[in-house]
Tab-separated table of C-alpha atoms in Angstrom:
chain	number	residue	atom	x	y	z
B	1	MET	CA	88.411	93.448	69.934
B	2	LEU	CA	85.477	95.628	67.784
B	3	SER	CA	87.717	98.577	67.215
B	4	ARG	CA	90.266	96.846	65.600
B	5	GLN	CA	88.256	95.562	62.885
B	6	ILE	CA	86.886	98.754	62.100
B	7	ALA	CA	90.046	101.042	62.530
B	8	SER	CA	90.078	102.601	59.010
B	9	ARG	CA	86.117	104.262	60.200
B	10	LEU	CA	87.222	105.063	63.182
B	11	GLN	CA	90.119	108.095	61.635
B	12	GLY	CA	88.620	110.893	60.656
B	13	LEU	CA	86.670	111.054	63.995
B	14	GLU	CA	87.428	113.455	66.777
B	15	THR	CA	88.844	111.402	69.602
B	16	PRO	CA	88.864	110.670	72.579
B	17	PHE	CA	85.940	109.130	72.686
B	18	TYR	CA	84.322	105.313	73.568
B	19	LEU	CA	83.253	103.446	71.626
B	20	TYR	CA	80.763	100.732	72.023
B	21	ASP	CA	80.047	97.531	70.644
B	22	MET	CA	76.343	96.935	70.775
B	23	GLU	CA	76.531	94.003	69.123
B	24	LEU	CA	78.289	92.185	72.345
B	25	LEU	CA	75.866	94.255	74.596
B	26	ARG	CA	73.429	92.057	73.278
B	27	GLN	CA	74.979	88.759	73.264
B	28	THR	CA	76.312	89.789	76.875
B	29	LEU	CA	72.735	90.496	77.739
B	30	GLU	CA	70.645	87.160	76.135
B	31	SER	CA	74.072	85.062	78.043
B	32	VAL	CA	73.123	86.345	82.044
B	33	MET	CA	69.239	86.398	81.388
B	34	SER	CA	69.772	82.943	80.056
B	35	ALA	CA	71.152	81.703	82.186
B	36	ALA	CA	69.492	83.255	85.288
B	37	LYS	CA	66.461	82.459	83.567
B	38	ARG	CA	67.420	78.871	84.335
B	39	TYR	CA	67.234	79.078	88.277
B	40	ASN	CA	64.666	82.000	87.993
B	41	TYR	CA	67.262	84.540	89.489
B	42	LYS	CA	66.227	88.329	89.374
B	43	VAL	CA	68.928	90.130	87.991
B	44	HIS	CA	69.064	94.215	88.287
B	45	TYR	CA	72.088	96.767	86.116
B	46	ALA	CA	74.427	98.490	88.317
B	47	ILE	CA	73.888	101.898	86.824
B	48	LYS	CA	76.932	103.319	88.336
B	49	ALA	CA	79.237	101.040	85.837
B	50	ASN	CA	78.131	103.698	82.552
B	51	TYR	CA	74.767	105.469	82.660
B	52	ASP	CA	75.042	106.146	78.580
B	53	PRO	CA	71.177	106.662	77.753
B	54	ARG	CA	71.699	104.295	74.680
B	55	LEU	CA	73.339	101.321	76.889
B	56	LEU	CA	70.475	101.479	78.980
B	57	ALA	CA	67.505	101.414	76.795
B	58	LEU	CA	69.276	98.396	74.972
B	59	ILE	CA	69.613	96.779	78.840
B	60	ARG	CA	66.168	97.679	80.192
B	61	ASP	CA	64.536	96.026	76.722
B	62	TYR	CA	66.341	92.733	77.712
B	63	GLY	CA	64.362	93.213	80.741
B	64	LEU	CA	66.390	93.797	83.350
B	65	GLY	CA	66.425	95.980	86.542
B	66	ILE	CA	68.270	98.663	87.572
B	67	ASP	CA	70.872	98.698	91.079
B	68	CYS	CA	70.874	102.491	92.192
B	69	ALA	CA	73.859	103.789	94.011
B	70	SER	CA	72.168	107.526	95.009
B	71	GLY	CA	69.499	109.703	93.916
B	72	ASN	CA	70.052	110.898	91.129
B	73	GLU	CA	70.833	107.402	89.764
B	74	LEU	CA	67.802	106.383	91.188
B	75	ARG	CA	66.102	109.564	88.756
B	76	CYS	CA	67.409	108.606	85.427
B	77	ALA	CA	66.850	104.794	85.628
B	78	ILE	CA	63.283	106.313	86.309
B	79	GLU	CA	63.619	109.075	83.233
B	80	ALA	CA	65.360	106.182	81.021
B	81	GLY	CA	61.875	104.425	81.220
B	82	PHE	CA	62.909	101.388	84.197
B	83	ASP	CA	59.449	99.737	85.838
B	84	PRO	CA	60.125	100.837	89.965
B	85	LYS	CA	59.051	97.556	90.697
B	86	THR	CA	62.805	96.617	89.241
B	87	ILE	CA	64.907	98.882	91.112
B	88	VAL	CA	67.059	98.760	94.262
B	89	TYR	CA	68.373	102.155	95.890
B	90	ALA	CA	71.583	100.738	97.966
B	91	GLY	CA	74.425	103.339	99.294
B	92	VAL	CA	75.942	104.078	101.974
B	93	GLY	CA	74.757	108.153	102.710
B	94	LYS	CA	71.597	108.877	101.772
B	95	ARG	CA	69.994	112.514	101.638
B	96	ASP	CA	66.767	113.083	103.195
B	97	LYS	CA	65.284	114.174	100.281
B	98	GLU	CA	66.692	111.464	97.925
B	99	LEU	CA	65.095	109.305	100.742
B	100	ARG	CA	61.410	110.683	99.815
B	101	TYR	CA	61.642	110.632	96.146
B	102	ALA	CA	62.282	106.741	96.520
B	103	ILE	CA	59.382	106.906	98.800
B	104	GLU	CA	57.733	108.910	96.033
B	105	GLN	CA	58.612	106.466	93.456
B	106	ASN	CA	57.424	102.902	95.348
B	107	ILE	CA	60.658	101.155	93.993
B	108	PHE	CA	61.344	97.214	94.981
B	109	ALA	CA	63.240	98.664	98.040
B	110	ILE	CA	65.827	100.594	99.574
B	111	ASN	CA	68.515	98.794	100.670
B	112	CYS	CA	69.724	100.363	104.361
B	113	GLU	CA	72.686	100.715	105.588
B	114	SER	CA	73.031	101.452	109.044
B	115	ILE	CA	70.220	101.312	111.916
B	116	GLU	CA	70.499	105.463	111.823
B	117	GLU	CA	69.266	105.034	108.172
B	118	LEU	CA	66.922	102.592	109.371
B	119	GLN	CA	65.143	104.910	111.909
B	120	VAL	CA	65.588	108.108	109.505
B	121	LEU	CA	63.563	106.260	106.339
B	122	ASN	CA	60.878	105.052	108.597
B	123	ARG	CA	60.222	108.592	110.318
B	124	LEU	CA	60.558	110.105	106.377
B	125	ALA	CA	57.923	107.418	105.660
B	126	ALA	CA	55.529	108.164	108.160
B	127	GLU	CA	55.368	111.698	107.118
B	128	ALA	CA	54.529	110.480	103.960
B	129	GLY	CA	51.779	108.085	104.909
B	130	LYS	CA	53.420	104.909	103.559
B	131	ARG	CA	55.038	101.478	104.549
B	132	VAL	CA	58.169	100.970	102.609
B	133	ASP	CA	59.685	98.628	101.732
B	134	VAL	CA	63.164	97.720	102.563
B	135	ALA	CA	66.445	95.187	102.881
B	136	LEU	CA	68.979	95.083	105.368
B	137	ARG	CA	72.311	95.569	103.725
B	138	ILE	CA	74.275	93.475	106.108
B	139	ASN	CA	78.199	93.388	106.142
B	140	PRO	CA	78.927	89.398	105.272
B	141	ASP	CA	83.128	90.026	106.273
B	142	ILE	CA	84.319	88.279	103.456
B	143	ASP	CA	87.543	88.791	101.735
B	144	PRO	CA	86.547	89.197	97.912
B	145	LYS	CA	89.946	88.192	96.867
B	146	THR	CA	90.355	91.477	94.605
B	147	ASN	CA	91.708	95.312	94.743
B	148	HIS	CA	91.161	96.398	97.699
B	149	CYS	CA	89.624	99.693	96.801
B	150	ILE	CA	87.408	97.996	95.638
B	151	ASP	CA	85.968	95.167	97.991
B	152	THR	CA	83.163	96.449	100.099
B	153	GLY	CA	82.262	93.402	102.246
B	154	GLN	CA	84.839	93.313	104.866
B	155	ALA	CA	84.543	93.752	109.209
B	156	ASP	CA	85.724	97.068	108.600
B	157	SER	CA	84.388	98.342	105.588
B	158	LYS	CA	81.975	101.545	105.314
B	159	PHE	CA	79.268	99.260	103.068
B	160	GLY	CA	76.203	97.518	105.013
B	161	ILE	CA	75.751	96.997	109.002
B	162	SER	CA	77.287	94.484	110.871
B	163	TYR	CA	75.662	91.207	111.213
B	164	GLU	CA	76.271	92.303	115.333
B	165	GLU	CA	74.332	94.676	115.345
B	166	VAL	CA	71.493	93.912	113.361
B	167	LEU	CA	71.252	91.171	116.167
B	168	ASP	CA	71.852	93.450	118.828
B	169	HIS	CA	69.181	95.455	117.436
B	170	ALA	CA	66.318	93.022	116.227
B	171	ALA	CA	63.683	94.069	118.543
B	172	GLU	CA	64.045	97.340	117.543
B	173	LEU	CA	63.907	97.055	113.883
B	174	GLN	CA	60.333	95.220	114.139
B	175	GLY	CA	59.234	97.306	115.512
B	176	LEU	CA	59.883	99.981	113.102
B	177	GLU	CA	55.822	100.408	112.098
B	178	ASN	CA	56.294	102.012	108.179
B	179	LEU	CA	59.071	99.943	107.369
B	180	HIS	CA	58.586	96.457	106.126
B	181	ILE	CA	61.994	94.830	106.159
B	182	ARG	CA	61.145	92.326	103.361
B	183	GLY	CA	64.638	91.028	102.185
B	184	LEU	CA	68.310	91.171	102.659
B	185	HIS	CA	71.413	92.523	100.604
B	186	LEU	CA	75.458	91.388	100.713
B	187	HIS	CA	77.551	92.386	98.239
B	188	ILE	CA	81.098	91.287	98.738
B	189	GLY	CA	83.192	93.620	96.215
B	190	SER	CA	84.005	93.976	92.702
B	191	GLN	CA	85.843	92.226	89.726
B	192	ILE	CA	86.123	88.883	91.712
B	193	ARG	CA	87.617	86.565	89.051
B	194	GLU	CA	87.632	83.790	91.893
B	195	LEU	CA	84.575	81.632	91.586
B	196	HIS	CA	85.253	79.961	95.043
B	197	VAL	CA	84.659	83.513	96.315
B	198	PHE	CA	81.058	83.532	95.458
B	199	GLU	CA	80.724	79.731	97.862
B	200	ASN	CA	81.692	81.664	100.837
B	201	MET	CA	79.302	84.093	100.558
B	202	CYS	CA	76.484	81.736	99.717
B	203	LEU	CA	77.751	79.361	103.200
B	204	LYS	CA	77.401	82.866	105.253
B	205	VAL	CA	74.058	84.146	103.798
B	206	ASN	CA	72.739	80.738	104.426
B	207	SER	CA	73.791	81.192	108.099
B	208	ILE	CA	72.139	84.784	108.457
B	209	VAL	CA	69.045	83.917	106.660
B	210	ASP	CA	68.567	81.085	109.011
B	211	TYR	CA	68.951	82.994	112.383
B	212	LEU	CA	67.508	86.251	111.411
B	213	THR	CA	64.083	84.128	110.263
B	214	ARG	CA	64.328	82.168	113.575
B	215	LEU	CA	64.548	85.933	115.193
B	216	GLY	CA	61.253	86.487	113.745
B	217	PHE	CA	62.451	88.660	109.902
B	218	ALA	CA	60.115	87.855	107.389
B	219	VAL	CA	62.532	87.790	104.367
B	220	ASP	CA	61.062	86.772	101.318
B	221	PHE	CA	64.333	87.830	98.435
B	222	VAL	CA	67.976	87.516	99.270
B	223	ASP	CA	70.522	90.040	97.213
B	224	VAL	CA	73.275	88.599	96.837
B	225	GLY	CA	75.228	91.669	95.212
B	226	GLY	CA	77.330	90.807	91.652
B	227	GLY	CA	81.053	91.835	91.579
B	228	LEU	CA	81.474	89.007	88.869
B	229	GLY	CA	84.822	90.228	86.710
B	230	ILE	CA	85.938	90.459	83.269
B	231	ASN	CA	89.334	89.833	81.535
B	232	TYR	CA	91.374	92.465	81.061
B	233	ASP	CA	94.200	91.142	80.297
B	234	VAL	CA	93.360	89.059	77.399
B	235	PRO	CA	90.011	90.493	76.934
B	236	GLU	CA	89.625	89.180	73.260
B	237	ASN	CA	89.399	85.772	74.930
B	238	GLU	CA	86.616	86.326	77.392
B	239	PRO	CA	84.199	88.783	75.755
B	240	ILE	CA	81.630	87.652	77.698
B	241	PRO	CA	82.065	86.867	81.635
B	242	ASN	CA	80.552	83.585	82.541
B	243	PHE	CA	77.162	84.076	84.347
B	244	ALA	CA	76.233	80.130	83.883
B	245	SER	CA	78.972	79.106	85.962
B	246	MET	CA	78.670	81.946	88.805
B	247	PHE	CA	74.835	81.022	89.061
B	248	ALA	CA	75.385	77.284	89.176
B	249	ILE	CA	77.828	77.724	92.148
B	250	VAL	CA	75.151	80.164	93.786
B	251	HIS	CA	71.903	77.397	92.509
B	252	ASN	CA	74.568	74.910	94.536
B	253	HIS	CA	75.386	76.123	97.812
B	254	LEU	CA	72.578	79.234	98.647
B	255	LYS	CA	69.853	76.809	100.959
B	256	VAL	CA	67.246	80.322	101.426
B	257	GLY	CA	64.335	78.110	100.414
B	258	ASP	CA	61.479	79.558	97.936
B	259	ARG	CA	62.693	83.186	98.552
B	260	GLU	CA	63.501	84.973	95.290
B	261	VAL	CA	67.376	85.372	94.960
B	262	HIS	CA	68.214	89.084	93.443
B	263	PHE	CA	71.745	89.871	91.617
B	264	GLU	CA	73.664	93.377	91.098
B	265	PHE	CA	76.014	93.307	88.023
B	266	GLY	CA	77.374	96.294	86.605
B	267	ARG	CA	80.856	95.547	84.862
B	268	SER	CA	80.328	92.071	84.010
B	269	ILE	CA	77.598	93.614	81.290
B	270	VAL	CA	79.081	96.597	80.187
B	271	GLY	CA	82.995	96.570	80.461
B	272	GLU	CA	83.781	94.581	77.487
B	273	CYS	CA	81.337	96.169	75.236
B	274	GLY	CA	83.355	99.966	75.633
B	275	GLU	CA	86.576	100.961	74.206
B	276	LEU	CA	87.745	104.512	74.790
B	277	ILE	CA	89.988	105.237	71.051
B	278	THR	CA	92.219	108.308	71.734
B	279	GLN	CA	94.927	109.511	69.196
B	280	VAL	CA	98.726	109.927	69.567
B	281	LEU	CA	99.679	113.585	70.282
B	282	PHE	CA	103.478	113.146	70.279
B	283	THR	CA	106.274	110.832	71.045
B	284	LYS	CA	108.997	111.515	73.432
B	285	THR	CA	112.438	110.064	75.042
B	286	THR	CA	112.744	110.761	78.370
B	287	ALA	CA	116.465	111.294	80.071
B	288	THR	CA	116.302	107.731	81.729
B	289	GLY	CA	115.836	106.399	78.079
B	290	ARG	CA	111.859	105.921	78.380
B	291	ARG	CA	110.083	106.442	74.984
B	292	LEU	CA	106.519	108.137	76.112
B	293	LEU	CA	103.783	108.232	73.346
B	294	ILE	CA	101.498	111.671	75.189
B	295	VAL	CA	97.541	111.151	73.507
B	296	ASP	CA	95.115	113.037	73.542
B	297	ALA	CA	93.030	111.101	76.764
B	298	SER	CA	93.658	111.067	80.348
B	299	MET	CA	92.065	109.701	83.554
B	300	THR	CA	89.803	112.768	82.842
B	301	GLU	CA	88.354	110.316	80.559
B	302	LEU	CA	89.641	107.135	82.603
B	303	ILE	CA	90.607	107.497	85.803
B	304	ARG	CA	90.810	103.816	86.781
B	305	PRO	CA	94.567	103.600	86.569
B	306	ALA	CA	95.321	106.421	88.123
B	307	LEU	CA	93.041	105.757	90.855
B	308	TYR	CA	93.166	101.885	91.636
B	309	GLY	CA	96.619	100.952	89.431
B	310	SER	CA	94.035	99.000	87.378
B	311	TYR	CA	95.418	97.745	83.758
B	312	HIS	CA	93.832	97.861	80.401
B	313	ASN	CA	94.686	95.686	77.867
B	314	ILE	CA	96.143	98.569	75.191
B	315	GLU	CA	96.411	98.349	70.978
B	316	ASN	CA	97.598	100.151	68.429
B	317	ILE	CA	94.822	99.338	66.245
B	318	THR	CA	96.326	101.584	62.668
B	319	SER	CA	100.254	101.264	62.607
B	320	GLU	CA	101.364	99.224	59.481
B	321	GLU	CA	104.319	98.908	61.679
B	322	GLU	CA	105.565	95.319	61.869
B	323	LEU	CA	108.173	96.153	64.585
B	324	GLN	CA	107.028	96.450	67.936
B	325	SER	CA	108.977	98.697	70.447
B	326	LYS	CA	108.212	99.136	74.375
B	327	TYR	CA	106.248	102.780	75.517
B	328	THR	CA	104.856	104.382	78.299
B	329	VAL	CA	101.053	105.456	77.246
B	330	VAL	CA	100.662	108.505	79.615
B	331	GLY	CA	97.893	111.621	79.421
B	332	THR	CA	97.368	115.130	79.043
B	333	ALA	CA	96.118	115.631	82.463
B	334	CYS	CA	98.693	117.859	84.411
B	335	GLU	CA	99.279	115.143	86.941
B	336	SER	CA	102.146	113.058	87.131
B	337	THR	CA	99.626	110.003	88.106
B	338	ASP	CA	98.034	110.186	84.700
B	339	VAL	CA	99.540	106.943	83.098
B	340	PHE	CA	97.349	104.515	81.544
B	341	ASP	CA	100.312	101.990	80.760
B	342	GLU	CA	104.509	101.567	81.526
B	343	ASN	CA	106.161	99.530	79.524
B	344	VAL	CA	103.009	97.900	76.759
B	345	GLY	CA	104.599	96.089	73.882
B	346	LEU	CA	103.203	97.953	70.997
B	347	LYS	CA	103.569	97.853	67.115
B	348	ARG	CA	105.861	100.725	66.305
B	349	THR	CA	103.639	104.324	67.339
B	350	HIS	CA	103.836	107.404	65.247
B	351	ARG	CA	101.892	110.986	65.842
B	352	GLY	CA	98.548	110.076	64.441
B	353	ASP	CA	98.221	106.997	65.198
B	354	LEU	CA	95.293	105.536	67.229
B	355	LEU	CA	94.775	103.472	70.086
B	356	ALA	CA	92.304	101.584	71.879
B	357	ILE	CA	92.535	101.647	75.573
B	358	LYS	CA	90.202	98.100	75.960
B	359	SER	CA	87.605	96.951	78.731
B	360	ALA	CA	86.293	100.316	78.996
B	361	GLY	CA	82.716	100.357	79.177
B	362	ALA	CA	82.797	100.383	83.085
B	363	TYR	CA	83.425	102.977	84.957
B	364	GLY	CA	84.796	105.107	82.402
B	365	MET	CA	82.899	107.381	81.070
B	366	SER	CA	80.698	107.676	84.041
B	367	MET	CA	83.941	108.360	86.400
B	368	ALA	CA	84.442	110.905	83.964
B	369	SER	CA	85.822	114.198	84.705
B	370	ARG	CA	86.106	118.188	83.713
B	371	TYR	CA	89.640	118.808	85.549
B	372	ASN	CA	91.876	121.057	83.731
B	373	LEU	CA	88.746	122.476	81.901
B	374	HIS	CA	88.900	118.931	79.840
B	375	ASP	CA	85.300	118.313	77.143
B	376	LEU	CA	83.696	115.484	78.259
B	377	PRO	CA	84.698	112.399	75.754
B	378	GLY	CA	82.237	111.234	72.600
B	379	ALA	CA	80.527	108.125	72.051
B	380	VAL	CA	80.621	106.300	69.096
B	381	TYR	CA	77.911	103.259	68.698
B	382	SER	CA	78.648	99.974	66.217
B	383	ASP	CA	75.176	100.469	65.456
B	384	ASP	CA	75.795	104.005	63.522
B	385	LEU	CA	78.903	102.943	61.791
């Protein structure tokens, strides 16, 4: 990855910080938009993955819309210059003030996740004197074959409305006069590497669209979410995810007529362009013989390993040693779970060496906290070096 190539230029910078490879981001955006254009698919960027303003500006320039999961994410997208008519707003628990803001902005669609949310939104739209475009987020009950912490489409998930509940309330939903139910939204989870899962999703979507159409719902777009995974194990082997293969699967199996098809990608767009650069503060060996590297980053900068048990490839980018040793890389937070990796093979490492924690462009900075009153990490961009 980039950090290895420019390690000498990173020495002396205050750590920890996120290093963003802007050229890789450009190549990724070119890849997804070129593949989408082949089928006239619409692509939204899931802003929850990373809302860094420099990244957002480049993403906007490539013509992507935005997928939001909160009112503040919606506001961030508007203030970053994204066209409201390219913005979708999901989220299982939207506050009234957030819904009012979304109504004011005339966004492409509010993706509603419960019958009661639809009822509340109808009332708020009536108060504003507007008819609001919405999509029904339906839970498709599909196993996405991913980490259970980040699957969102199984029957007992908090996300979406059950298909059966939509059928039970079909007449009531069609009678909500201030809502224009124009779309369906399904999202089965994140970090999906088994592409056949998307085939299963398409088959389920086909049946749902067909049945709801026969019930009288005039659906003009289908949002199939995102979820395409990245290669955390060996990121150098696959710096850009295979958007073309995913789109080909959807094209071959999704049968929804001439309706628009929308996608929401977050991790697959920004995940590989970011690395967390951290410096070794101390080395020590425990009573059991475990060799620790104590680095100046922690779960406050990158919580995924502690939160999900997620793996990130780690490399010593400044050591000139030839020999390797096994280490456990731990952070500075006052928590026993603040561990980046155990028994990882690295070049012989010493105080002051720089480590790169790879594939950290998604859900790194956006989930950072100030626990233990840590400072938030900085950002360094490749086109500034």
